[in-house]
Every structure is written in C-alpha cells, then in structure tokens.
C-alpha cells in the first residue's frame, strides 16, 4: 500500500464503489466527506487503517488542502441533484470541482478523475447540467491531463432511481413519470468505478468519456422493466412537461414556506433535464476505449430490487412451487 487516493464524496453512491475497488487493488484510501461519523462502513473495504473517512468541506480551501495532503491521485464524486442551503449547483459542481483541481495541481497530484454527467453543456436549460460543464472546464483548466467521466443514469443497490420508483409502487396502481419518452442508457455503478480506477491508475487516456450501458430505453420502458423485476402491475402514466412545471412551482412554494423542511418530488431544473435524452453522443471516448464491457440491467436489477416484490425474497420460491403444482 504505497499510493494514496483521496476520494471526495467517497461515501456517496458512486464514491463508495471507487473506494472499494481502490482498496481491493492495494491503495490507501482517504474518503473526504461532510459526515465522516456516518461513513464508518468504508473502513470495512480494506484492512485496518487502509480506508479512512475524514471531514471535508469542498467550499473551503483549507479543508480541501488538508484532504489532499500527500495524495497521489484524486477522484471528485461530489454532486447534488437538488440545491439545499449553501450547497448550490454552482458552489458544489462548479466552484467546488474547480477548487479541488486547483489545489490538487498545486500539491503535485498527477492523476485526477472528475465524475460529471451526460448532458453537461454550457448552454443547457438545466442549471445542474450547466454547472457540471463549468466544473469540467475548471478541472481541465488546472488539470489538463484529467479524466472526465460522464455516465448516463447510474443504477445499483443504493441508487435513487430504481429504488425510488419501486418504492412508489406501494402507494397505488399508477406510477407517474415525467418525460416518459426521454431516452436513457443506464450504467451499472461498479462499471463507472472500474472506469474511474483506470483514470486513477494512469492507464486511461486523458479526456472525456461518455459512459452508457449496453441498452437504450425510454423512461417508460425502464419503469416497465423494473415492474417486471418486482412482479407488480402498475399503469405507467406520463406526466406532460407543462403539468410537471406547474407541480414543480407548487412544490417550490411549499418548500419556501417551510424553509426547506418539506421538499417536493420534482423541481423545475429536473423537469428541464428530463426534456433531453440521456444517452452517449458518440463524439467522445467510452467504455470500449477503456476495455470495459458494461453490465446489462437485467443481470443486476434482480439482485437488489427483490425486496419490493410482493413476497420479497420468497417470491421466486412461490413461483417455482406454483409452476410445479400446474405440472402435476
């Protein structure tokens, strides 16, 4: 264990998978996060003392510099889907990413990986996408040899996509979605982690990589696949963008009146994001350039969505028993 990697946001969804892979490959891992007292689980990824969660506020130079001290490589996984208090899109995804890259360059860090997102464009209607693009530009300004990863929607055991919608099926026969015809190319979180490790180890060519899974589906089709996995029949109802924006306005008013205590399920920025397809463009490098064959959804989803089935872990047993009875 001679090399040290600092992973900003290393206790988050994508970050924890990078931390696990880094530890398995023999790195010393420093997990920089806002709540290290809640990130103790990352210690189990390696031997005693190999993986260490520490406090870091990416809005503060001194805090970031301390997290970078002695690091050989850096991965920045910090991002927000919804603004909260001082953690705005600009502060986290633009200024935060730029700060980490600037201080990493000053500290002599050679290998840098930035987790961005497909759709990161400076002229996007979405503030999320614009600040992702600004963060990429800031990183490349200070770390021109950086590896930028732009995944499509990321799925895995801890995701907030399939888990969220599978949970919504408990509340009624209708499953509402915004942008039912919008296309996605879901990518398994561990495949993103493998790509990140290629960047951290210096084996990946510097530049932008768009990461999409082997299959492209509309939002509606993804929900139908999820419903098939959890053995439930629900009507997938597409909410028109106009109505979605009205809903976002209402939820925004409630949020303002409650000083952020009550948050709605959709925001104007998320509606803007859902208007655009979330698939690889073909103009940047991808998994093929990294020698990675991404996993298909059908090979992964049953491993963690089984808990939403009517009989949970026993659903498969009951189905087998029913087939056996029918054959007798």
XYZ file of C-alpha atoms in Angstrom:
328
model
C 0.000 0.000 0.000
C 2.246 2.777 -1.282
C -0.142 5.028 -3.190
C -2.783 7.226 -1.594
C -6.008 8.316 -3.293
C -8.331 10.974 -1.926
C -11.930 10.448 -2.987
C -14.126 13.491 -2.473
C -17.658 12.252 -1.871
C -16.221 8.785 -1.310
C -19.072 7.722 0.965
C -21.706 8.555 -1.657
C -23.286 6.235 -4.176
C -20.547 6.216 -6.832
C -17.708 7.145 -4.488
C -18.071 4.107 -2.237
C -17.659 1.750 -5.198
C -14.482 3.546 -6.259
C -13.226 3.346 -2.673
C -13.944 -0.391 -2.534
C -12.119 -1.067 -5.796
C -9.175 1.132 -4.825
C -8.795 -0.709 -1.520
C -9.021 -4.084 -3.261
C -6.201 -3.011 -5.580
C -3.997 -2.136 -2.627
C -4.350 1.662 -2.456
C -4.542 3.621 0.737
C -7.883 5.390 0.538
C -8.887 8.707 2.090
C -12.639 9.273 1.920
C -13.355 13.002 2.150
C -16.979 13.708 3.068
C -19.218 16.049 5.067
C -20.200 13.490 7.701
C -17.305 11.094 8.396
C -19.109 9.834 11.506
C -21.711 8.320 9.169
C -19.135 6.872 6.771
C -17.582 4.265 9.034
C -18.765 1.497 6.688
C -15.997 2.390 4.201
C -13.382 1.158 6.684
C -14.527 -2.408 6.006
C -13.372 -2.148 2.379
C -9.756 -2.779 3.376
C -7.514 -3.921 6.178
C -7.261 -1.955 9.419
C -6.200 1.609 8.675
C -6.297 1.260 4.885
C -9.511 3.240 4.318
C -10.030 6.396 6.350
C -13.085 8.688 6.289
C -12.257 12.333 7.057
C -14.237 15.561 7.207
C -14.039 17.915 4.251
C -15.989 20.953 3.094
C -15.290 21.465 -0.609
C -16.391 25.092 -0.313
C -13.299 25.823 1.828
C -9.714 25.955 0.533
C -8.086 24.919 3.811
C -10.382 21.933 4.232
C -9.736 20.706 0.693
C -5.980 21.247 1.015
C -5.894 19.156 4.186
C -7.790 16.333 2.466
C -5.315 16.431 -0.431
C -2.176 16.362 1.695
C 0.122 13.629 0.404
C -2.346 12.230 -2.146
C -1.013 10.649 -5.334
C -4.378 10.631 -7.106
C -7.767 12.291 -6.681
C -11.341 11.439 -7.627
C -14.116 14.010 -7.263
C -17.549 12.397 -6.989
C -19.351 15.280 -5.295
C -22.569 16.446 -6.905
C -26.090 17.499 -5.968
C -29.379 16.752 -7.725
C -31.205 19.401 -5.703
C -29.858 22.595 -4.154
C -30.007 22.957 -0.383
C -28.782 25.938 1.633
C -25.180 26.804 0.739
C -24.841 23.634 -1.303
C -25.967 25.171 -4.568
C -25.203 23.760 -8.002
C -22.637 26.499 -8.568
C -20.940 26.158 -5.182
C -20.636 22.364 -5.363
C -20.400 21.352 -9.003
C -18.602 24.391 -10.432
C -16.630 26.159 -7.719
C -16.081 23.013 -5.645
C -14.726 20.946 -8.534
C -12.511 23.812 -9.682
C -11.168 24.312 -6.154
C -10.267 20.641 -5.794
C -8.449 20.629 -9.157
C -6.599 23.886 -8.444
C -5.324 22.716 -5.077
C -4.555 19.227 -6.416
C -2.399 20.744 -9.151
C -0.613 22.911 -6.575
C 0.017 19.797 -4.476
C 1.591 17.940 -7.396
C -1.195 15.392 -7.929
C -0.727 13.619 -11.247
C -3.906 11.559 -11.778
C -7.330 13.190 -11.459
C -10.809 11.795 -12.166
C -13.890 14.010 -12.299
C -17.339 12.397 -12.182
C -19.608 14.509 -14.365
C -22.768 13.550 -16.275
C -24.046 13.069 -19.802
C -25.706 16.296 -20.868
C -23.119 18.561 -19.231
C -23.332 21.532 -21.598
C -22.617 25.211 -21.002
C -25.787 26.273 -22.858
C -28.148 23.751 -21.242
C -31.538 24.871 -19.905
C -30.693 22.996 -16.704
C -28.550 24.619 -14.009
C -27.444 21.128 -12.976
C -26.058 20.433 -16.457
C -24.546 23.922 -16.872
C -22.639 23.725 -13.594
C -21.446 20.200 -14.413
C -19.996 21.641 -17.629
C -18.469 24.582 -15.756
C -16.913 22.147 -13.277
C -15.379 20.170 -16.139
C -13.900 23.356 -17.584
C -12.488 24.355 -14.198
C -10.921 20.934 -13.708
C -9.321 20.923 -17.161
C -8.001 24.441 -16.639
C -5.885 23.277 -13.706
C -5.551 19.560 -14.508
C -5.482 19.265 -18.318
C -4.488 15.597 -18.001
C -7.653 14.773 -16.044
C -10.084 12.000 -16.940
C -13.692 13.238 -17.114
C -16.385 10.578 -16.778
C -19.894 11.380 -17.990
C -22.218 8.499 -17.049
C -25.862 8.185 -18.011
C -28.280 7.365 -15.192
C -26.359 5.183 -12.730
C -28.026 2.146 -11.153
C -27.012 -0.145 -8.327
C -28.051 -1.384 -4.905
C -28.001 2.092 -3.323
C -29.355 4.055 -6.288
C -32.024 6.730 -6.013
C -33.593 5.844 -9.340
C -34.956 2.289 -9.490
C -35.207 2.075 -5.700
C -37.218 5.281 -5.594
C -39.738 4.280 -8.243
C -40.015 0.728 -6.954
C -40.894 2.207 -3.570
C -43.580 4.388 -5.170
C -45.425 1.276 -6.378
C -46.555 0.693 -2.791
C -48.887 3.699 -2.912
C -51.288 2.830 -5.694
C -51.965 1.312 -9.110
C -50.499 4.276 -11.050
C -46.805 5.082 -11.392
C -46.344 8.667 -12.650
C -43.212 9.681 -14.570
C -42.115 12.943 -16.181
C -40.604 12.552 -19.641
C -41.850 9.058 -20.381
C -40.374 9.158 -23.891
C -36.974 10.512 -22.824
C -34.220 8.008 -23.567
C -31.654 6.732 -21.066
C -28.681 4.410 -21.261
C -28.408 3.135 -17.660
C -24.937 2.188 -16.465
C -24.035 -0.040 -13.522
C -22.276 1.833 -10.737
C -19.442 -0.701 -10.478
C -18.669 -0.232 -14.179
C -18.311 3.500 -13.505
C -15.968 2.630 -10.627
C -13.877 0.456 -12.952
C -13.585 3.376 -15.366
C -12.576 5.671 -12.517
C -9.846 3.254 -11.425
C -8.446 3.287 -14.960
C -8.129 7.051 -14.636
C -6.647 6.964 -11.140
C -4.049 4.369 -12.100
C -2.979 6.361 -15.151
C -3.946 3.685 -17.662
C -6.780 5.716 -19.208
C -6.045 8.318 -21.838
C -6.841 11.855 -20.587
C -10.080 13.312 -21.877
C -13.858 12.985 -21.718
C -15.557 9.586 -21.574
C -19.303 9.139 -22.032
C -20.424 6.038 -20.167
C -23.617 4.290 -21.160
C -24.820 0.751 -20.613
C -25.381 -1.766 -23.430
C -29.088 -0.920 -23.820
C -31.044 2.258 -24.539
C -34.619 2.597 -23.269
C -37.225 5.278 -22.736
C -38.129 6.258 -19.194
C -41.432 4.410 -19.602
C -39.662 1.252 -20.782
C -37.286 1.373 -17.822
C -40.224 1.527 -15.438
C -41.876 -1.405 -17.196
C -38.685 -3.455 -16.830
C -38.494 -2.521 -13.173
C -42.121 -3.577 -12.664
C -41.386 -6.921 -14.319
C -38.482 -7.499 -11.914
C -40.570 -6.712 -8.818
C -43.572 -8.724 -10.061
C -46.073 -5.865 -9.950
C -48.641 -4.498 -12.383
C -48.846 -0.719 -12.436
C -50.008 1.771 -15.050
C -47.042 3.953 -16.042
C -48.573 7.394 -16.561
C -46.587 10.036 -18.416
C -46.935 13.498 -16.835
C -46.729 16.225 -19.546
C -43.902 18.716 -19.085
C -46.309 21.628 -18.707
C -48.126 19.967 -15.840
C -44.794 18.881 -14.334
C -43.642 22.505 -14.277
C -46.872 23.546 -12.541
C -46.296 20.829 -9.962
C -42.700 21.978 -9.506
C -43.931 25.533 -8.864
C -46.335 24.287 -6.215
C -43.734 22.134 -4.500
C -41.289 25.047 -4.664
C -43.764 27.326 -2.887
C -44.314 24.744 -0.134
C -40.564 24.362 0.245
C -40.097 28.117 0.586
C -42.927 28.444 3.119
C -41.480 25.623 5.247
C -37.904 26.981 4.941
C -36.792 23.846 3.141
C -38.247 21.364 5.630
C -40.660 19.921 3.057
C -39.232 19.086 -0.369
C -41.269 18.060 -3.365
C -40.543 15.105 -5.657
C -39.745 17.308 -8.682
C -38.115 20.686 -9.384
C -38.070 22.968 -12.430
C -34.435 22.070 -13.041
C -35.173 18.352 -13.002
C -38.006 18.890 -15.475
C -35.574 20.730 -17.767
C -33.145 17.816 -17.501
C -35.836 15.289 -18.369
C -36.582 17.065 -21.638
C -33.251 15.862 -23.051
C -32.240 12.303 -23.918
C -29.547 10.946 -21.612
C -27.531 8.743 -23.976
C -23.964 8.729 -25.293
C -23.401 11.048 -28.239
C -20.615 9.076 -29.882
C -18.395 12.166 -30.083
C -16.303 11.231 -27.029
C -14.463 8.162 -25.791
C -16.375 5.456 -23.954
C -16.209 2.040 -22.321
C -14.671 0.471 -25.428
C -11.667 2.767 -25.116
C -11.200 1.539 -21.539
C -11.569 -2.129 -22.423
C -14.677 -2.443 -20.245
C -17.772 -4.437 -21.194
C -20.633 -2.802 -19.227
C -23.177 -4.992 -17.468
C -26.787 -5.182 -18.620
C -29.609 -4.122 -16.300
C -31.333 -7.496 -16.342
C -28.198 -9.060 -14.852
C -28.150 -6.667 -11.887
C -31.637 -5.368 -11.040
C -32.977 -8.627 -9.513
C -30.042 -8.674 -7.089
C -31.370 -5.672 -5.170
C -34.953 -4.974 -6.242
C -36.261 -8.334 -4.948
C -37.227 -6.657 -1.669
C -40.007 -4.769 -3.476
C -41.684 -7.990 -4.662
C -44.980 -8.945 -3.010
C -43.321 -11.839 -1.166
C -39.826 -10.394 -1.070
C -37.074 -12.999 -1.075
C -39.656 -15.807 -1.163
C -41.289 -14.711 -4.434
C -39.102 -16.981 -6.566
C -39.801 -19.963 -4.311
C -43.563 -19.385 -4.544
C -43.384 -19.016 -8.326
C -41.477 -22.313 -8.622
C -43.991 -24.061 -6.375
C -46.888 -22.726 -8.451
C -45.317 -23.992 -11.677
C -44.764 -27.385 -10.075
C -48.429 -27.617 -8.992
C -49.563 -26.746 -12.515
C -47.457 -29.579 -13.928
C -48.912 -32.187 -11.610
